[in-house]
CSV table of C-alpha atoms and ligand atoms in Angstrom, one decimal:
chain,number,residue,atom,x,y,z
A,1,MET,CA,0.0,-0.1,0.3
A,2,ARG,CA,1.4,3.2,-1.2
A,3,VAL,CA,1.2,6.1,1.6
A,4,PRO,CA,2.7,9.5,1.0
A,5,LEU,CA,4.2,11.6,3.8
A,6,VAL,CA,1.5,14.1,3.1
A,7,ASP,CA,-1.4,13.9,0.7
A,8,LEU,CA,-2.5,17.4,-0.7
A,9,THR,CA,-4.8,15.9,-3.5
A,10,ALA,CA,-7.1,14.2,-1.0
A,11,GLN,CA,-7.4,17.8,0.7
A,12,PHE,CA,-8.1,19.5,-2.5
A,13,GLN,CA,-10.7,17.2,-3.7
A,14,PRO,CA,-13.6,18.0,-1.6
A,15,ILE,CA,-13.0,21.9,-1.7
A,16,LYS,CA,-12.0,22.0,-5.5
A,17,GLY,CA,-15.3,23.5,-6.8
A,18,GLU,CA,-15.2,26.2,-4.4
A,19,VAL,CA,-11.6,27.0,-4.7
A,20,MET,CA,-11.8,27.0,-8.6
A,21,ARG,CA,-14.7,29.4,-8.6
A,22,ALA,CA,-12.5,32.0,-6.1
A,23,ILE,CA,-9.7,31.9,-8.3
A,24,GLU,CA,-11.8,32.6,-11.2
A,25,GLU,CA,-13.4,35.4,-9.4
A,26,VAL,CA,-10.0,36.8,-8.5
A,27,LEU,CA,-9.0,36.7,-12.3
A,28,ASP,CA,-12.3,38.2,-13.3
A,29,SER,CA,-11.8,41.2,-11.1
A,30,MET,CA,-8.2,41.4,-12.3
A,31,GLN,CA,-7.4,42.8,-8.8
A,32,LEU,CA,-4.3,40.6,-8.1
A,33,PHE,CA,-2.7,42.5,-5.2
A,34,LEU,CA,-3.8,43.8,-1.8
A,35,GLY,CA,-7.4,43.7,-2.7
A,36,PRO,CA,-10.7,42.7,-1.3
A,37,ASN,CA,-9.5,38.9,-0.4
A,38,THR,CA,-6.4,40.0,1.1
A,39,ARG,CA,-8.0,42.6,3.6
A,40,ALA,CA,-10.7,39.9,4.4
A,41,PHE,CA,-8.2,37.1,5.1
A,42,GLU,CA,-6.2,39.5,7.0
A,43,GLU,CA,-9.3,40.4,9.3
A,44,GLU,CA,-10.2,36.5,9.4
A,45,PHE,CA,-6.8,35.2,10.4
A,46,ALA,CA,-6.2,37.8,13.1
A,47,ALA,CA,-9.6,36.9,14.5
A,48,TYR,CA,-8.6,33.4,14.4
A,49,CYS,CA,-5.2,33.8,16.1
A,50,GLY,CA,-6.7,36.3,18.7
A,51,THR,CA,-4.9,39.4,17.8
A,52,ARG,CA,-6.0,42.9,16.6
A,53,SER,CA,-3.9,42.6,13.3
A,54,CYS,CA,-2.8,40.4,10.8
A,55,VAL,CA,-0.4,41.4,8.0
A,56,THR,CA,0.1,39.2,5.1
A,57,VAL,CA,3.6,39.0,3.3
A,58,GLY,CA,5.2,36.9,0.7
A,59,ASN,CA,6.1,33.8,2.3
A,60,GLY,CA,7.1,32.4,6.0
A,61,THR,CA,10.5,33.7,5.7
A,62,ASP,CA,9.7,37.1,5.0
A,63,ALA,CA,7.3,37.0,8.0
A,64,LEU,CA,10.2,36.5,10.1
A,65,HIS,CA,12.6,38.7,8.7
A,66,LEU,CA,10.0,41.9,8.4
A,67,ALA,CA,8.5,41.1,11.9
A,68,LEU,CA,12.3,41.3,13.2
A,69,ARG,CA,12.8,44.8,11.4
A,70,ALA,CA,9.3,46.0,12.8
A,71,ALA,CA,10.5,45.3,16.1
A,72,GLY,CA,13.7,47.1,15.5
A,73,VAL,CA,16.2,44.4,15.4
A,74,GLY,CA,18.9,45.1,13.2
A,75,ALA,CA,23.0,45.4,12.9
A,76,GLY,CA,24.9,44.4,16.1
A,77,ASP,CA,21.9,42.9,17.8
A,78,GLU,CA,21.6,39.2,19.1
A,79,VAL,CA,18.4,37.0,18.8
A,80,ILE,CA,18.2,33.9,20.9
A,81,THR,CA,16.8,31.0,19.2
A,82,VAL,CA,17.3,27.4,18.3
A,83,ALA,CA,19.1,25.3,15.9
A,84,HIS,CA,16.8,22.4,15.5
A,85,THR,CA,14.1,24.0,13.0
A,86,PHE,CA,13.8,25.2,9.4
A,87,PHE,CA,16.9,26.9,8.2
A,88,ALA,CA,14.6,30.2,7.5
A,89,THR,CA,14.4,30.8,11.3
A,90,THR,CA,18.2,31.7,10.8
A,91,GLU,CA,18.2,33.2,7.8
A,92,ALA,CA,15.8,35.8,8.8
A,93,ILE,CA,17.8,36.9,11.8
A,94,VAL,CA,20.8,37.3,9.4
A,95,MET,CA,18.8,39.1,6.8
A,96,ALA,CA,17.6,41.8,9.2
A,97,GLY,CA,21.4,42.3,10.1
A,98,ALA,CA,21.3,40.3,13.7
A,99,THR,CA,23.4,37.6,15.0
A,100,PRO,CA,21.5,34.3,15.9
A,101,VAL,CA,22.6,32.9,19.3
A,102,TYR,CA,21.5,29.2,19.8
A,103,VAL,CA,20.3,27.4,22.6
A,104,ASP,CA,19.7,23.8,22.8
A,105,ILE,CA,16.3,21.6,22.5
A,106,ASP,CA,14.4,19.8,25.3
A,107,PRO,CA,15.1,16.4,24.0
A,108,ASN,CA,11.6,15.2,24.8
A,109,THR,CA,9.6,17.9,23.1
A,110,TYR,CA,12.2,19.1,20.5
A,111,LEU,CA,11.4,22.8,21.8
A,112,MET,CA,13.7,25.3,23.0
A,113,ASP,CA,15.3,24.5,26.4
A,114,VAL,CA,13.9,27.5,28.1
A,115,SER,CA,16.1,27.0,31.1
A,116,GLN,CA,19.1,28.0,29.0
A,117,VAL,CA,18.1,31.3,27.8
A,118,GLU,CA,18.8,33.5,30.5
A,119,ALA,CA,22.6,32.4,30.4
A,120,ARG,CA,22.9,33.7,26.8
A,121,VAL,CA,21.4,37.0,27.5
A,122,THR,CA,23.8,39.8,26.7
A,123,SER,CA,23.8,43.6,26.4
A,124,ARG,CA,23.3,43.2,22.8
A,125,THR,CA,20.2,40.9,23.0
A,126,LYS,CA,17.3,42.3,21.4
A,127,ALA,CA,14.6,39.4,21.0
A,128,ILE,CA,14.0,35.7,21.6
A,129,MET,CA,12.6,33.9,18.9
A,130,PRO,CA,11.0,30.5,20.1
A,131,VAL,CA,10.1,27.8,17.4
A,132,HIS,CA,6.6,26.1,17.8
A,133,LEU,CA,7.9,22.9,16.0
A,134,TYR,CA,6.3,20.2,14.5
A,135,GLY,CA,2.8,21.8,15.9
A,136,GLN,CA,3.5,22.3,19.3
A,137,MET,CA,4.1,25.6,21.1
A,138,ALA,CA,7.3,26.4,23.2
A,139,ASP,CA,7.0,27.4,27.0
A,140,MET,CA,5.7,30.7,26.4
A,141,ASP,CA,5.1,31.8,30.0
A,142,ALA,CA,8.8,31.0,30.8
A,143,ILE,CA,10.1,32.9,27.5
A,144,GLY,CA,7.7,35.7,28.4
A,145,GLU,CA,9.1,36.1,32.1
A,146,ILE,CA,12.7,36.3,30.6
A,147,ALA,CA,11.8,38.7,28.1
A,148,ARG,CA,10.2,40.9,30.2
A,149,ARG,CA,13.0,40.8,32.9
A,150,HIS,CA,15.5,41.8,30.3
A,151,GLU,CA,13.1,43.9,28.1
A,152,LEU,CA,13.3,41.7,25.1
A,153,VAL,CA,11.0,41.3,22.3
A,154,VAL,CA,9.4,37.9,21.7
A,155,VAL,CA,8.9,37.0,18.2
A,156,GLU,CA,7.0,33.6,17.6
A,157,ASP,CA,8.1,31.4,14.7
A,158,ALA,CA,4.6,30.0,14.4
A,159,ALA,CA,5.3,28.4,10.8
A,160,GLU,CA,4.4,24.9,11.8
A,161,ALA,CA,1.8,25.6,14.3
A,162,HIS,CA,-1.3,27.2,12.8
A,163,GLY,CA,-4.1,27.1,15.5
A,164,ALA,CA,-1.8,25.4,18.3
A,165,GLU,CA,-2.7,26.5,21.8
A,166,TYR,CA,-0.8,27.3,25.0
A,167,HIS,CA,-3.0,27.4,27.9
A,168,GLY,CA,-5.7,28.2,25.7
A,169,ARG,CA,-3.9,30.9,23.8
A,170,ARG,CA,-3.4,30.4,20.1
A,171,ALA,CA,-0.1,30.5,18.5
A,172,GLY,CA,1.2,33.9,17.3
A,173,ALA,CA,-0.8,35.8,19.9
A,174,ILE,CA,1.5,35.5,22.8
A,175,GLY,CA,4.9,37.1,21.6
A,176,GLN,CA,4.6,41.1,20.3
A,177,LEU,CA,4.6,39.2,16.9
A,178,GLY,CA,3.9,35.8,15.5
A,179,CYS,CA,4.8,34.6,12.1
A,180,PHE,CA,3.3,32.0,9.9
A,181,SER,CA,4.1,30.3,6.6
A,182,PHE,CA,1.3,29.2,4.3
A,183,TYR,CA,3.8,26.9,2.6
A,184,PHE,CA,1.8,24.4,0.5
A,185,SER,CA,2.2,21.5,3.2
A,186,LYS,CA,1.8,23.5,6.3
A,187,ASN,CA,-1.4,22.8,8.4
A,188,LEU,CA,-2.8,26.1,6.8
A,189,GLY,CA,-1.2,25.8,3.2
A,190,ALA,CA,-1.8,27.9,0.1
A,191,TYR,CA,-1.2,27.2,-3.4
A,192,GLY,CA,1.8,29.2,-3.9
A,193,GLU,CA,4.2,31.4,-1.6
A,194,SER,CA,2.6,33.4,1.3
A,195,GLY,CA,2.8,34.0,4.8
A,196,ALA,CA,1.8,36.6,7.5
A,197,VAL,CA,2.6,38.3,10.7
A,198,VAL,CA,0.1,38.8,13.6
A,199,THR,CA,0.2,41.3,16.4
A,200,SER,CA,-1.9,43.3,18.5
A,201,ASP,CA,0.3,46.4,18.3
A,202,ALA,CA,-0.7,48.9,15.9
A,203,GLU,CA,2.6,50.5,15.5
A,204,LEU,CA,4.2,47.3,14.5
A,205,ALA,CA,1.1,46.6,12.1
A,206,ARG,CA,1.9,50.0,10.3
A,207,ARG,CA,5.6,49.3,10.0
A,208,LEU,CA,4.9,45.7,8.8
A,209,ARG,CA,2.5,47.3,5.8
A,210,LEU,CA,5.2,49.5,4.9
A,211,TYR,CA,8.1,46.9,4.7
A,212,ARG,CA,5.9,44.6,2.5
A,213,ASP,CA,5.2,47.1,0.1
A,214,HIS,CA,8.5,49.0,-1.0
A,215,GLY,CA,8.1,51.2,2.4
A,216,SER,CA,5.0,52.6,0.9
A,217,GLU,CA,1.7,53.9,2.0
A,218,GLN,CA,0.7,55.8,-1.0
A,219,ARG,CA,1.9,55.1,-4.5
A,220,TYR,CA,5.2,56.3,-5.5
A,221,GLN,CA,5.7,57.7,-2.2
A,222,HIS,CA,8.6,55.9,-0.1
A,223,LEU,CA,8.8,56.6,3.6
A,224,GLU,CA,11.3,53.8,4.1
A,225,LEU,CA,13.3,51.3,2.2
A,226,GLY,CA,11.0,48.4,2.0
A,227,PHE,CA,10.9,45.1,0.4
A,228,ASN,CA,8.6,43.5,-2.3
A,229,ALA,CA,6.9,41.1,0.1
A,230,ARG,CA,3.2,40.8,-0.5
A,231,MET,CA,1.2,37.9,-0.8
A,232,ASP,CA,-1.3,37.7,-4.1
A,233,GLU,CA,-5.3,37.9,-4.0
A,234,ILE,CA,-5.3,34.1,-5.2
A,235,GLN,CA,-3.4,33.2,-2.2
A,236,ALA,CA,-5.6,35.0,0.0
A,237,ALA,CA,-8.8,33.7,-1.8
A,238,VAL,CA,-7.5,30.1,-1.3
A,239,LEU,CA,-6.6,30.6,2.2
A,240,ARG,CA,-10.0,32.4,3.3
A,241,ILE,CA,-11.4,29.0,2.1
A,242,LYS,CA,-9.1,26.7,3.8
A,243,LEU,CA,-9.1,28.7,7.2
A,244,ARG,CA,-12.9,27.8,7.7
A,245,HIS,CA,-11.6,23.9,7.6
A,246,LEU,CA,-8.7,24.4,9.8
A,247,ASP,CA,-9.9,23.5,13.1
A,248,ALA,CA,-11.6,20.4,11.8
A,249,TRP,CA,-8.5,19.2,10.3
A,250,ASN,CA,-6.3,20.1,13.1
A,251,ALA,CA,-9.0,17.9,15.0
A,252,GLN,CA,-8.5,15.1,12.6
A,253,ARG,CA,-4.5,15.5,13.0
A,254,ARG,CA,-5.1,14.8,16.7
A,255,GLU,CA,-7.0,11.7,16.0
A,256,ARG,CA,-4.3,10.3,13.6
A,257,ALA,CA,-1.8,11.3,16.4
A,258,ALA,CA,-3.6,9.3,19.0
A,259,ALA,CA,-4.2,6.5,16.9
A,260,TYR,CA,-0.2,6.0,16.3
A,261,ALA,CA,0.3,6.3,20.0
A,262,ARG,CA,-1.8,3.4,20.6
A,263,LEU,CA,-0.6,1.3,17.4
A,264,LEU,CA,3.4,2.3,18.3
A,265,ALA,CA,3.1,2.1,22.2
A,266,ASP,CA,5.1,-0.9,22.5
A,267,ALA,CA,7.5,-0.6,19.2
A,268,GLY,CA,10.5,0.2,21.2
A,269,LEU,CA,10.8,4.0,19.5
A,270,GLY,CA,10.8,7.5,20.9
A,271,LEU,CA,7.2,8.7,20.5
A,272,PRO,CA,6.2,12.2,20.6
A,273,VAL,CA,5.6,14.2,24.0
A,274,THR,CA,3.0,16.7,24.3
A,275,ALA,CA,3.9,19.2,27.1
A,276,PRO,CA,1.1,20.1,29.9
A,277,GLY,CA,-1.1,22.9,28.7
A,278,ARG,CA,-0.5,22.6,25.0
A,279,THR,CA,-3.1,21.7,22.2
A,280,HIS,CA,-0.7,20.1,19.7
A,281,VAL,CA,-1.8,20.3,15.9
A,282,TRP,CA,0.5,17.5,14.6
A,283,TYR,CA,1.9,19.5,11.3
A,284,VAL,CA,4.4,16.2,11.4
A,285,TYR,CA,4.4,13.2,13.6
A,286,VAL,CA,7.9,12.4,14.5
A,287,ILE,CA,9.3,9.3,16.0
A,288,ARG,CA,12.8,8.6,16.8
A,289,SER,CA,15.4,5.8,16.7
A,290,PRO,CA,19.2,5.5,17.0
A,291,GLU,CA,18.5,3.1,13.9
A,292,ARG,CA,16.7,5.9,11.8
A,293,ASP,CA,18.2,5.5,8.6
A,294,ALA,CA,17.7,1.5,8.4
A,295,LEU,CA,14.0,2.2,9.6
A,296,GLN,CA,13.5,4.9,6.8
A,297,LYS,CA,14.6,2.3,4.3
A,298,VAL,CA,12.3,-0.5,5.6
A,299,LEU,CA,9.4,1.8,5.3
A,300,ALA,CA,10.6,3.2,2.1
A,301,ASP,CA,10.6,-0.6,0.6
A,302,ARG,CA,6.9,-0.8,1.5
A,303,GLU,CA,6.4,2.8,0.0
A,304,ILE,CA,5.7,4.4,2.9
A,305,GLY,CA,6.7,8.4,2.9
A,306,THR,CA,8.8,9.4,5.4
A,307,GLY,CA,11.0,12.7,5.9
A,308,VAL,CA,13.6,13.8,8.3
A,309,HIS,CA,12.8,17.1,10.1
A,310,PHE,CA,15.9,18.2,10.3
A,311,PRO,CA,18.8,16.0,9.3
A,312,VAL,CA,21.7,19.2,9.6
A,313,PRO,CA,21.4,21.2,12.7
A,314,ILE,CA,21.7,24.8,11.7
A,315,HIS,CA,24.7,25.7,13.8
A,316,LEU,CA,26.6,23.0,11.7
A,317,GLN,CA,25.5,24.0,8.3
A,318,PRO,CA,28.1,25.5,5.8
A,319,ALA,CA,26.0,28.8,5.6
A,320,THR,CA,26.5,29.5,9.4
A,321,ARG,CA,30.2,28.5,9.3
A,322,GLN,CA,31.2,32.2,10.4
A,323,LEU,CA,29.1,31.8,13.7
A,324,GLY,CA,32.0,29.5,14.8
A,325,HIS,CA,30.2,26.3,16.1
A,326,ARG,CA,31.5,22.9,16.5
A,327,ALA,CA,30.0,19.6,16.6
A,328,GLY,CA,29.2,18.9,20.4
A,329,ASP,CA,27.9,22.7,21.1
A,330,LEU,CA,24.3,21.7,21.0
A,331,PRO,CA,24.3,17.9,22.1
A,332,HIS,CA,20.1,17.4,22.0
A,333,THR,CA,19.9,19.3,18.7
A,334,GLU,CA,22.9,17.1,17.1
A,335,ARG,CA,21.5,13.9,18.4
A,336,ALA,CA,17.8,14.6,17.3
A,337,ALA,CA,19.1,15.4,14.0
A,338,HIS,CA,20.4,11.7,13.6
A,339,GLU,CA,17.4,10.0,15.0
A,340,VAL,CA,14.1,11.8,14.2
A,341,LEU,CA,12.1,10.2,11.5
A,342,SER,CA,8.7,11.9,10.3
A,343,ILE,CA,5.9,9.4,9.4
A,344,PRO,CA,2.7,10.0,7.3
A,345,MET,CA,0.8,12.6,9.1
A,346,TYR,CA,-2.4,14.3,7.2
A,347,PRO,CA,-6.0,14.8,8.0
A,348,GLU,CA,-7.3,12.3,5.4
A,349,LEU,CA,-4.8,9.5,6.5
A,350,SER,CA,-6.9,6.3,6.9
A,351,THR,CA,-7.1,3.6,9.7
A,352,GLU,CA,-5.8,1.2,7.3
A,353,GLN,CA,-2.8,3.4,6.1
A,354,GLN,CA,-1.9,3.7,9.8
A,355,ALA,CA,-2.1,-0.1,10.4
A,356,TRP,CA,-0.1,-0.8,7.6
A,357,ILE,CA,2.4,1.8,8.6
A,358,ALA,CA,2.5,0.4,12.4
A,359,ALA,CA,2.9,-3.1,11.1
A,360,ALA,CA,5.9,-2.0,8.9
A,361,ILE,CA,7.6,-0.3,12.1
A,362,HIS,CA,6.6,-3.3,14.2
A,363,THR,CA,8.4,-5.8,11.6
A,364,PHE,CA,11.7,-3.5,12.0
A,365,SER,CA,11.6,-3.3,15.6
A,366,ALA,CA,11.3,-7.2,15.8
A,367,GLY,CA,13.9,-7.7,13.1
B,1,PLP,C1,8.1,26.5,6.9
B,1,PLP,C2,8.9,27.2,7.9
B,1,PLP,C3,9.4,28.2,7.7
B,1,PLP,C4,9.5,29.4,6.3
B,1,PLP,O1,8.3,29.4,5.6
B,1,PLP,P1,8.3,29.8,3.9
B,1,PLP,O2,7.0,30.0,3.8
B,1,PLP,O3,8.8,28.4,3.4
B,1,PLP,O4,9.4,30.9,3.8
B,1,PLP,C5,10.1,29.2,8.7
B,1,PLP,N1,10.3,28.4,10.0
B,1,PLP,C6,9.6,27.2,10.2
B,1,PLP,C7,9.9,26.7,11.6
B,1,PLP,C8,9.0,26.4,8.9
B,1,PLP,O5,8.6,25.2,9.2
């Protein structure tokens, strides 16, 4: 039985008519940027997250980069973050002109080990950028407390956590700024590049609107140097439709995760851990094994799609050489890179598919 890692066709089919009509309407109107769909989606997504504003941008990397700039992070500043994440988290910090400073992860949740943060605060530290990895939010109370003590800005990388909650509050709404990607495979994914920043601070929202559109509020009047970082109307129209399904899709992901937990309880692998007070939205379902590569091969032989999020920690990438890190600097991060394996997770995943995957994993564990 062939089971892909994600199945976007299964999600598209039931909404196809509605999506095609919405795209046609955008093209009939020929209002392709910053039009009625963008305005409506921004209102709807802000309401969904529980913030006063949402500013859509070109992609998740733009969201992180422009959020840092809006918060005044720039040359000479340091941003405390993690190295077990997608590369864009660090890229955005460097694009803003700042330096990423890494803390290790908690080996159980793969999230920022908050107990290490305060020791890394210096006179140059300007922001903390936690990553809500795999669909689970970082420990925002502890992070907020450190940020208040040292007057730091908290910019959430919520690119993998649309709809995730921390003690009832949604991802993106706890820090001063929350950054989302709508990359096609994310829990809320468009059919092209797009992203957004949510905030309840009107001045930050104003600056974000400037930065995404060449520093301009009025055509051909440029108040500041900005960027070309707008989302387009087709993506906004698609996202408006998909947003109405997000809670149901996330609930289905939670059911699939609960099924995996039952099916794999005695498979001798590391299973995901949900920390107290969190509502996990299971962007990916990550198991771990010291024999990860062999397990991945056994699953591939049975046409089961897997992924590794992420195989090379950011502090050991060729591109971050100048930060001067060495193997051993972030032991939990480095071990996770060798052991984690993402197995198929999407709302439409069937009981039969999950049973087939679990059987394959048990065969590996027994062999
Ligand atoms: C996807 C992702 C991003 C980047 O989003 P893009 O839309 O691809 O630019 C940033 N951070 C994390 C944690 C991500 O998973």
